[in-house]
Amino acid sequence: MRSAFRIIAYVICALIAVQAAAIAWMDSGLFIWVSEGGVLDKSVLESEAAPPFAEVTGMMIHGMNGMMVIPVLALVLLVVGLLTRTRRGIVLGATVLGLTVLQVALGMFGHGLSLAAMLHGLNALLLFAAALVAARSRLEAPVERTPEARVGARV
């Protein structure tokens, strides 16, 4: 279970890197499209026509990865952390899941509130750091207390 915990945490880190790359790719493509005369307005967003620039795929990757894949993996990380029966595994798994829930909420609110979008970017760094700490942590085996140790502890 400890190896699974570590692997899942590293995968979350890799997916957060994909998130940053995908949104930067989309933003770059949007900038190029606008600088070449493209206009982004409500009609473009509501259009069912083909996307106006190829890099819009980065936005789709960012959305699907951030709304589905990473949250599921964060939940799995917590479950695996619980199965390790170590306090550190549980705390780290819960931290990653909590930051992931916050990240999704900030991403959703960021479409209407620019401050939330800014916090979404900042929280991504915190989430990456938490997942990296989880991946690099040593989950010690739970200490089994013998009946003799329990009696000695009461004295």
Tab-separated table of C-alpha atoms in Angstrom:
chain	number	residue	atom	x	y	z
A	1	MET	CA	0.000	0.000	0.000
A	2	ARG	CA	2.855	2.376	0.724
A	3	SER	CA	4.191	1.982	-2.820
A	4	ALA	CA	0.731	2.554	-4.270
A	5	PHE	CA	0.382	5.694	-2.141
A	6	ARG	CA	3.701	7.006	-3.422
A	7	ILE	CA	2.937	6.199	-7.076
A	8	ILE	CA	-0.512	7.818	-6.971
A	9	ALA	CA	0.954	10.957	-5.384
A	10	TYR	CA	3.617	11.176	-8.111
A	11	VAL	CA	0.944	10.708	-10.791
A	12	ILE	CA	-1.015	13.605	-9.271
A	13	CYS	CA	2.148	15.749	-9.471
A	14	ALA	CA	2.588	14.796	-13.134
A	15	LEU	CA	-1.045	15.606	-13.908
A	16	ILE	CA	-0.712	19.021	-12.256
A	17	ALA	CA	2.258	19.664	-14.559
A	18	VAL	CA	0.049	18.628	-17.498
A	19	GLN	CA	-2.557	21.116	-16.228
A	20	ALA	CA	-0.057	23.977	-16.306
A	21	ALA	CA	1.245	22.990	-19.731
A	22	ALA	CA	-2.239	22.593	-21.222
A	23	ILE	CA	-3.516	25.968	-20.057
A	24	ALA	CA	-0.291	27.714	-21.144
A	25	TRP	CA	-0.614	26.058	-24.573
A	26	MET	CA	-4.217	27.226	-24.871
A	27	ASP	CA	-3.348	30.743	-23.714
A	28	SER	CA	-0.510	31.000	-26.220
A	29	GLY	CA	-2.753	29.831	-29.049
A	30	LEU	CA	-5.451	32.312	-28.031
A	31	PHE	CA	-2.920	35.147	-27.968
A	32	ILE	CA	-1.618	34.251	-31.432
A	33	TRP	CA	-5.164	33.930	-32.812
A	34	VAL	CA	-6.202	37.326	-31.385
A	35	SER	CA	-2.979	39.012	-32.584
A	36	GLU	CA	-3.755	37.741	-36.091
A	37	GLY	CA	-7.180	39.421	-36.003
A	38	GLY	CA	-9.347	36.824	-34.291
A	39	VAL	CA	-12.005	38.140	-31.942
A	40	LEU	CA	-13.070	36.272	-28.848
A	41	ASP	CA	-16.566	37.185	-27.750
A	42	LYS	CA	-19.727	35.497	-26.533
A	43	SER	CA	-20.703	34.365	-30.036
A	44	VAL	CA	-17.453	32.413	-30.403
A	45	LEU	CA	-17.932	30.764	-27.001
A	46	GLU	CA	-21.527	29.754	-27.798
A	47	SER	CA	-20.808	28.644	-31.368
A	48	GLU	CA	-21.027	24.972	-32.203
A	49	ALA	CA	-18.659	25.441	-35.122
A	50	ALA	CA	-15.125	24.088	-35.115
A	51	PRO	CA	-12.848	25.768	-32.556
A	52	PRO	CA	-11.251	28.927	-33.972
A	53	PHE	CA	-7.709	27.792	-33.084
A	54	ALA	CA	-6.223	24.340	-32.525
A	55	GLU	CA	-4.771	25.126	-29.116
A	56	VAL	CA	-8.276	25.292	-27.621
A	57	THR	CA	-7.678	21.577	-27.039
A	58	GLY	CA	-5.480	22.673	-24.121
A	59	MET	CA	-8.551	24.104	-22.412
A	60	MET	CA	-10.389	20.805	-22.868
A	61	ILE	CA	-7.452	18.858	-21.427
A	62	HIS	CA	-7.241	21.281	-18.494
A	63	GLY	CA	-10.961	21.028	-17.781
A	64	MET	CA	-11.331	17.253	-18.026
A	65	ASN	CA	-8.119	16.538	-16.160
A	66	GLY	CA	-8.940	19.030	-13.407
A	67	MET	CA	-12.616	18.191	-12.986
A	68	MET	CA	-12.430	14.410	-13.285
A	69	VAL	CA	-9.036	12.726	-13.276
A	70	ILE	CA	-7.191	14.546	-10.493
A	71	PRO	CA	-10.180	14.578	-8.076
A	72	VAL	CA	-10.673	10.822	-8.505
A	73	LEU	CA	-6.972	10.173	-7.938
A	74	ALA	CA	-6.969	12.447	-4.868
A	75	LEU	CA	-9.847	10.421	-3.433
A	76	VAL	CA	-8.029	7.167	-4.230
A	77	LEU	CA	-4.915	8.580	-2.537
A	78	LEU	CA	-6.895	9.201	0.635
A	79	VAL	CA	-8.362	5.680	0.560
A	80	VAL	CA	-4.893	4.188	0.073
A	81	GLY	CA	-3.622	6.457	2.851
A	82	LEU	CA	-6.323	5.033	5.121
A	83	LEU	CA	-5.324	1.500	4.120
A	84	THR	CA	-1.695	2.157	5.081
A	85	ARG	CA	-3.004	2.658	8.620
A	86	THR	CA	-0.461	5.382	9.250
A	87	ARG	CA	-1.304	8.791	10.589
A	88	ARG	CA	0.971	10.458	8.051
A	89	GLY	CA	-0.675	8.665	5.121
A	90	ILE	CA	-4.131	9.714	6.284
A	91	VAL	CA	-3.137	13.333	6.914
A	92	LEU	CA	-1.290	13.686	3.602
A	93	GLY	CA	-4.090	12.008	1.649
A	94	ALA	CA	-6.688	14.252	3.300
A	95	THR	CA	-4.564	17.337	2.614
A	96	VAL	CA	-4.237	16.498	-1.083
A	97	LEU	CA	-7.975	15.781	-1.330
A	98	GLY	CA	-8.884	18.996	0.509
A	99	LEU	CA	-6.650	21.117	-1.719
A	100	THR	CA	-8.106	19.352	-4.764
A	101	VAL	CA	-11.663	20.177	-3.710
A	102	LEU	CA	-10.616	23.788	-3.149
A	103	GLN	CA	-8.897	23.802	-6.553
A	104	VAL	CA	-12.037	22.632	-8.349
A	105	ALA	CA	-14.161	25.225	-6.538
A	106	LEU	CA	-11.721	28.034	-7.338
A	107	GLY	CA	-11.618	26.929	-10.966
A	108	MET	CA	-15.398	27.040	-11.207
A	109	PHE	CA	-15.675	30.418	-9.455
A	110	GLY	CA	-12.765	31.761	-11.514
A	111	HIS	CA	-14.982	32.025	-14.589
A	112	GLY	CA	-16.878	34.862	-12.940
A	113	LEU	CA	-14.471	36.193	-10.335
A	114	SER	CA	-10.916	37.050	-11.334
A	115	LEU	CA	-9.635	36.836	-7.743
A	116	ALA	CA	-10.748	33.203	-7.604
A	117	ALA	CA	-8.831	32.566	-10.847
A	118	MET	CA	-5.699	34.038	-9.289
A	119	LEU	CA	-6.142	31.866	-6.186
A	120	HIS	CA	-6.722	28.874	-8.489
A	121	GLY	CA	-3.195	29.327	-9.837
A	122	LEU	CA	-1.706	29.768	-6.378
A	123	ASN	CA	-3.555	26.760	-4.972
A	124	ALA	CA	-2.238	24.646	-7.852
A	125	LEU	CA	1.269	25.246	-6.509
A	126	LEU	CA	0.159	24.287	-2.992
A	127	LEU	CA	-1.529	21.151	-4.318
A	128	PHE	CA	1.590	20.177	-6.258
A	129	ALA	CA	3.727	20.692	-3.140
A	130	ALA	CA	1.353	18.630	-0.978
A	131	ALA	CA	1.301	15.787	-3.512
A	132	LEU	CA	5.095	15.893	-3.757
A	133	VAL	CA	5.447	15.769	0.031
A	134	ALA	CA	3.046	12.806	0.038
A	135	ALA	CA	5.023	11.053	-2.682
A	136	ARG	CA	8.335	11.572	-0.920
A	137	SER	CA	7.146	10.795	2.595
A	138	ARG	CA	8.194	7.720	4.468
A	139	LEU	CA	5.097	6.018	5.735
A	140	GLU	CA	6.270	4.088	8.733
A	141	ALA	CA	4.504	0.884	9.615
A	142	PRO	CA	1.877	1.315	12.314
A	143	VAL	CA	3.250	0.573	15.748
A	144	GLU	CA	1.690	-2.553	17.194
A	145	ARG	CA	1.417	-2.209	20.933
A	146	THR	CA	1.798	-5.416	22.821
A	147	PRO	CA	-0.269	-6.053	25.958
A	148	GLU	CA	2.908	-5.675	28.037
A	149	ALA	CA	3.595	-2.240	26.510
A	150	ARG	CA	0.020	-1.160	27.287
A	151	VAL	CA	0.383	-2.183	30.939
A	152	GLY	CA	3.698	-0.352	31.210
A	153	ALA	CA	2.164	2.775	29.696
A	154	ARG	CA	-0.509	2.934	32.409
A	155	VAL	CA	2.011	3.043	35.243
